[in-house]
mmCIF file of N, CA and C in Angstrom:
data_model
loop_
_atom_site.group_PDB
_atom_site.id
_atom_site.type_symbol
_atom_site.label_atom_id
_atom_site.label_comp_id
_atom_site.label_asym_id
_atom_site.label_seq_id
_atom_site.Cartn_x
_atom_site.Cartn_y
_atom_site.Cartn_z
ATOM 1 N N UNK A 1 67.435 76.386 101.180
ATOM 2 C CA UNK A 1 68.224 77.472 100.606
ATOM 3 C C UNK A 1 69.544 77.645 101.358
ATOM 4 N N UNK A 2 70.538 78.082 100.645
ATOM 5 C CA UNK A 2 71.858 78.295 101.243
ATOM 6 C C UNK A 2 71.998 79.735 101.716
ATOM 7 N N UNK A 3 72.961 79.969 102.600
ATOM 8 C CA UNK A 3 73.215 81.313 103.095
ATOM 9 C C UNK A 3 73.531 82.268 101.947
ATOM 10 N N UNK A 4 74.228 81.774 100.906
ATOM 11 C CA UNK A 4 74.517 82.614 99.737
ATOM 12 C C UNK A 4 73.225 83.093 99.088
ATOM 13 N N UNK A 5 72.241 82.228 99.044
ATOM 14 C CA UNK A 5 70.947 82.593 98.465
ATOM 15 C C UNK A 5 70.275 83.677 99.307
ATOM 16 N N UNK A 6 70.420 83.584 100.619
ATOM 17 C CA UNK A 6 69.886 84.604 101.514
ATOM 18 C C UNK A 6 70.559 85.942 101.229
ATOM 19 N N UNK A 7 71.890 85.938 101.155
ATOM 20 C CA UNK A 7 72.632 87.172 100.893
ATOM 21 C C UNK A 7 72.261 87.750 99.528
ATOM 22 N N UNK A 8 72.096 86.897 98.526
ATOM 23 C CA UNK A 8 71.686 87.355 97.193
ATOM 24 C C UNK A 8 70.303 87.990 97.234
ATOM 25 N N UNK A 9 69.398 87.391 97.994
ATOM 26 C CA UNK A 9 68.048 87.945 98.116
ATOM 27 C C UNK A 9 68.107 89.325 98.750
ATOM 28 N N UNK A 10 68.897 89.468 99.801
ATOM 29 C CA UNK A 10 69.055 90.779 100.444
ATOM 30 C C UNK A 10 69.589 91.795 99.434
ATOM 31 N N UNK A 11 70.670 91.432 98.758
ATOM 32 C CA UNK A 11 71.315 92.359 97.824
ATOM 33 C C UNK A 11 70.447 92.680 96.609
ATOM 34 N N UNK A 12 69.738 91.703 96.080
ATOM 35 C CA UNK A 12 68.989 91.900 94.837
ATOM 36 C C UNK A 12 67.537 92.311 95.029
ATOM 37 N N UNK A 13 66.986 92.083 96.204
ATOM 38 C CA UNK A 13 65.575 92.404 96.412
ATOM 39 C C UNK A 13 65.390 93.497 97.467
ATOM 40 N N UNK A 14 65.966 93.282 98.644
ATOM 41 C CA UNK A 14 65.728 94.206 99.753
ATOM 42 C C UNK A 14 66.336 95.581 99.503
ATOM 43 N N UNK A 15 67.525 95.594 98.885
ATOM 44 C CA UNK A 15 68.209 96.875 98.694
ATOM 45 C C UNK A 15 67.643 97.688 97.534
ATOM 46 N N UNK A 16 66.600 97.193 96.899
ATOM 47 C CA UNK A 16 65.880 98.018 95.920
ATOM 48 C C UNK A 16 65.265 99.213 96.646
ATOM 49 N N UNK A 17 64.757 98.969 97.857
ATOM 50 C CA UNK A 17 64.083 100.022 98.624
ATOM 51 C C UNK A 17 64.859 100.470 99.861
ATOM 52 N N UNK A 18 65.702 99.588 100.404
ATOM 53 C CA UNK A 18 66.370 99.856 101.670
ATOM 54 C C UNK A 18 67.881 99.828 101.503
ATOM 55 N N UNK A 19 68.566 100.551 102.382
ATOM 56 C CA UNK A 19 70.023 100.421 102.418
ATOM 57 C C UNK A 19 70.368 99.093 103.075
ATOM 58 N N UNK A 20 71.550 98.598 102.792
ATOM 59 C CA UNK A 20 71.988 97.354 103.427
ATOM 60 C C UNK A 20 72.067 97.559 104.940
ATOM 61 N N UNK A 21 72.455 98.757 105.355
ATOM 62 C CA UNK A 21 72.529 99.055 106.786
ATOM 63 C C UNK A 21 71.188 98.914 107.476
ATOM 64 N N UNK A 22 70.130 99.358 106.816
ATOM 65 C CA UNK A 22 68.793 99.242 107.407
ATOM 66 C C UNK A 22 68.382 97.779 107.546
ATOM 67 N N UNK A 23 68.694 96.984 106.530
ATOM 68 C CA UNK A 23 68.376 95.553 106.579
ATOM 69 C C UNK A 23 69.170 94.891 107.705
ATOM 70 N N UNK A 24 70.457 95.191 107.776
ATOM 71 C CA UNK A 24 71.298 94.603 108.818
ATOM 72 C C UNK A 24 70.816 95.002 110.212
ATOM 73 N N UNK A 25 70.355 96.244 110.351
ATOM 74 C CA UNK A 25 69.839 96.704 111.645
ATOM 75 C C UNK A 25 68.607 95.897 112.041
ATOM 76 N N UNK A 26 67.706 95.662 111.092
ATOM 77 C CA UNK A 26 66.512 94.858 111.375
ATOM 78 C C UNK A 26 66.904 93.438 111.774
ATOM 79 N N UNK A 27 67.913 92.899 111.107
ATOM 80 C CA UNK A 27 68.410 91.562 111.469
ATOM 81 C C UNK A 27 68.935 91.555 112.900
ATOM 82 N N UNK A 28 69.716 92.554 113.232
ATOM 83 C CA UNK A 28 70.320 92.622 114.559
ATOM 84 C C UNK A 28 69.316 92.839 115.669
ATOM 85 N N UNK A 29 68.193 93.479 115.342
ATOM 86 C CA UNK A 29 67.166 93.746 116.342
ATOM 87 C C UNK A 29 66.142 92.628 116.428
ATOM 88 N N UNK A 30 66.342 91.591 115.649
ATOM 89 C CA UNK A 30 65.436 90.445 115.629
ATOM 90 C C UNK A 30 63.986 90.875 115.387
ATOM 91 N N UNK A 31 63.812 91.779 114.425
ATOM 92 C CA UNK A 31 62.472 92.210 114.054
ATOM 93 C C UNK A 31 61.657 91.010 113.587
ATOM 94 N N UNK A 32 60.369 91.051 113.809
ATOM 95 C CA UNK A 32 59.478 89.976 113.373
ATOM 96 C C UNK A 32 59.355 90.037 111.853
ATOM 97 N N UNK A 33 59.843 89.014 111.182
ATOM 98 C CA UNK A 33 59.870 89.000 109.721
ATOM 99 C C UNK A 33 58.476 89.109 109.128
ATOM 100 N N UNK A 34 57.510 88.384 109.665
ATOM 101 C CA UNK A 34 56.159 88.417 109.099
ATOM 102 C C UNK A 34 55.551 89.811 109.186
ATOM 103 N N UNK A 35 55.781 90.498 110.290
ATOM 104 C CA UNK A 35 55.277 91.868 110.448
ATOM 105 C C UNK A 35 55.939 92.784 109.422
ATOM 106 N N UNK A 36 57.255 92.645 109.269
ATOM 107 C CA UNK A 36 57.974 93.469 108.294
ATOM 108 C C UNK A 36 57.496 93.205 106.873
ATOM 109 N N UNK A 37 57.360 91.925 106.518
ATOM 110 C CA UNK A 37 56.909 91.585 105.165
ATOM 111 C C UNK A 37 55.512 92.130 104.905
ATOM 112 N N UNK A 38 54.617 92.001 105.870
ATOM 113 C CA UNK A 38 53.252 92.492 105.688
ATOM 114 C C UNK A 38 53.249 94.004 105.485
ATOM 115 N N UNK A 39 54.055 94.716 106.263
ATOM 116 C CA UNK A 39 54.146 96.173 106.128
ATOM 117 C C UNK A 39 54.660 96.548 104.737
ATOM 118 N N UNK A 40 55.659 95.809 104.253
ATOM 119 C CA UNK A 40 56.212 96.089 102.923
ATOM 120 C C UNK A 40 55.179 95.817 101.832
ATOM 121 N N UNK A 41 54.436 94.735 101.964
ATOM 122 C CA UNK A 41 53.392 94.400 100.988
ATOM 123 C C UNK A 41 52.330 95.490 100.964
ATOM 124 N N UNK A 42 51.934 95.979 102.134
ATOM 125 C CA UNK A 42 50.941 97.056 102.214
ATOM 126 C C UNK A 42 51.436 98.326 101.531
ATOM 127 N N UNK A 43 52.746 98.487 101.454
ATOM 128 C CA UNK A 43 53.333 99.672 100.816
ATOM 129 C C UNK A 43 53.699 99.427 99.359
ATOM 130 N N UNK A 44 53.298 98.264 98.834
ATOM 131 C CA UNK A 44 53.475 98.016 97.410
ATOM 132 C C UNK A 44 54.565 97.045 97.013
ATOM 133 N N UNK A 45 55.274 96.489 97.977
ATOM 134 C CA UNK A 45 56.331 95.527 97.641
ATOM 135 C C UNK A 45 55.717 94.234 97.117
ATOM 136 N N UNK A 46 56.390 93.639 96.168
ATOM 137 C CA UNK A 46 55.983 92.334 95.651
ATOM 138 C C UNK A 46 57.020 91.336 96.143
ATOM 139 N N UNK A 47 56.584 90.454 97.017
ATOM 140 C CA UNK A 47 57.489 89.488 97.636
ATOM 141 C C UNK A 47 57.059 88.100 97.201
ATOM 142 N N UNK A 48 57.948 87.436 96.487
ATOM 143 C CA UNK A 48 57.621 86.102 95.975
ATOM 144 C C UNK A 48 57.658 85.072 97.101
ATOM 145 N N UNK A 49 57.041 83.946 96.840
ATOM 146 C CA UNK A 49 57.076 82.848 97.807
ATOM 147 C C UNK A 49 58.520 82.398 98.037
ATOM 148 N N UNK A 50 59.319 82.402 96.978
ATOM 149 C CA UNK A 50 60.735 82.033 97.094
ATOM 150 C C UNK A 50 61.467 82.995 98.020
ATOM 151 N N UNK A 51 61.257 84.312 97.814
ATOM 152 C CA UNK A 51 61.897 85.307 98.678
ATOM 153 C C UNK A 51 61.478 85.098 100.129
ATOM 154 N N UNK A 52 60.199 84.872 100.337
ATOM 155 C CA UNK A 52 59.668 84.666 101.687
ATOM 156 C C UNK A 52 60.318 83.435 102.328
ATOM 157 N N UNK A 53 60.444 82.356 101.563
ATOM 158 C CA UNK A 53 61.047 81.131 102.094
ATOM 159 C C UNK A 53 62.519 81.323 102.428
ATOM 160 N N UNK A 54 63.246 81.981 101.526
ATOM 161 C CA UNK A 54 64.679 82.206 101.767
ATOM 162 C C UNK A 54 64.870 83.093 102.993
ATOM 163 N N UNK A 55 64.136 84.185 103.060
ATOM 164 C CA UNK A 55 64.269 85.086 104.201
ATOM 165 C C UNK A 55 63.841 84.401 105.492
ATOM 166 N N UNK A 56 62.758 83.640 105.433
ATOM 167 C CA UNK A 56 62.263 82.954 106.625
ATOM 168 C C UNK A 56 63.230 81.923 107.164
ATOM 169 N N UNK A 57 63.997 81.300 106.279
ATOM 170 C CA UNK A 57 64.954 80.285 106.707
ATOM 171 C C UNK A 57 66.110 80.899 107.485
ATOM 172 N N UNK A 58 66.574 82.056 107.048
ATOM 173 C CA UNK A 58 67.793 82.616 107.621
ATOM 174 C C UNK A 58 67.606 83.886 108.433
ATOM 175 N N UNK A 59 66.414 84.441 108.466
ATOM 176 C CA UNK A 59 66.207 85.722 109.134
ATOM 177 C C UNK A 59 66.724 85.673 110.566
ATOM 178 N N UNK A 60 67.592 86.604 110.898
ATOM 179 C CA UNK A 60 68.109 86.702 112.251
ATOM 180 C C UNK A 60 69.315 85.839 112.551
ATOM 181 N N UNK A 61 69.798 85.041 111.582
ATOM 182 C CA UNK A 61 70.915 84.169 111.922
ATOM 183 C C UNK A 61 72.220 84.401 111.171
ATOM 184 N N UNK A 62 72.258 84.704 109.874
ATOM 185 C CA UNK A 62 73.550 84.702 109.189
ATOM 186 C C UNK A 62 74.486 85.835 109.556
ATOM 187 N N UNK A 63 73.961 86.950 109.984
ATOM 188 C CA UNK A 63 74.824 88.094 110.256
ATOM 189 C C UNK A 63 75.061 88.307 111.742
ATOM 190 N N UNK A 64 74.329 87.582 112.562
ATOM 191 C CA UNK A 64 74.461 87.745 113.998
ATOM 192 C C UNK A 64 75.497 86.779 114.543
ATOM 193 N N UNK A 65 76.244 87.248 115.505
ATOM 194 C CA UNK A 65 77.173 86.353 116.182
ATOM 195 C C UNK A 65 76.402 85.659 117.290
ATOM 196 N N UNK A 66 76.657 84.389 117.434
ATOM 197 C CA UNK A 66 75.991 83.664 118.501
ATOM 198 C C UNK A 66 76.661 84.010 119.820
ATOM 199 N N UNK A 67 75.826 84.181 120.839
ATOM 200 C CA UNK A 67 76.356 84.460 122.162
ATOM 201 C C UNK A 67 77.064 83.217 122.684
ATOM 202 N N UNK A 68 78.190 83.401 123.329
ATOM 203 C CA UNK A 68 78.881 82.229 123.865
ATOM 204 C C UNK A 68 78.019 81.563 124.919
ATOM 205 N N UNK A 69 78.015 80.262 124.917
ATOM 206 C CA UNK A 69 77.204 79.552 125.895
ATOM 207 C C UNK A 69 77.948 79.482 127.217
ATOM 208 N N UNK A 70 77.179 79.574 128.275
ATOM 209 C CA UNK A 70 77.763 79.490 129.608
ATOM 210 C C UNK A 70 77.940 78.034 129.985
ATOM 211 N N UNK A 71 78.995 77.724 130.725
ATOM 212 C CA UNK A 71 79.141 76.339 131.167
ATOM 213 C C UNK A 71 78.031 75.992 132.145
ATOM 214 N N UNK A 72 77.588 74.758 132.133
ATOM 215 C CA UNK A 72 76.504 74.380 133.043
ATOM 216 C C UNK A 72 76.942 74.517 134.499
ATOM 217 N N UNK A 73 76.008 74.941 135.309
ATOM 218 C CA UNK A 73 76.287 75.060 136.742
ATOM 219 C C UNK A 73 75.779 73.818 137.441
ATOM 220 N N UNK A 74 76.442 73.479 138.513
ATOM 221 C CA UNK A 74 76.040 72.270 139.243
ATOM 222 C C UNK A 74 75.312 72.626 140.493
#
């Protein structure tokens, strides 16, 4: 899946119940996706295998800035 597909899934599926800010906060906090998905399912969410795959591929990466790497020490 492409990053666009991830963003579409967030916009079209996640924001049915959550604000985009809440989703972005979970991304930034590196929440455990499986725990979150299970909690949502227990509360009645229907999450397709496609949604799970798309979210699992990109969870925690598209909106986060990568920390700059430190130069190796000798």
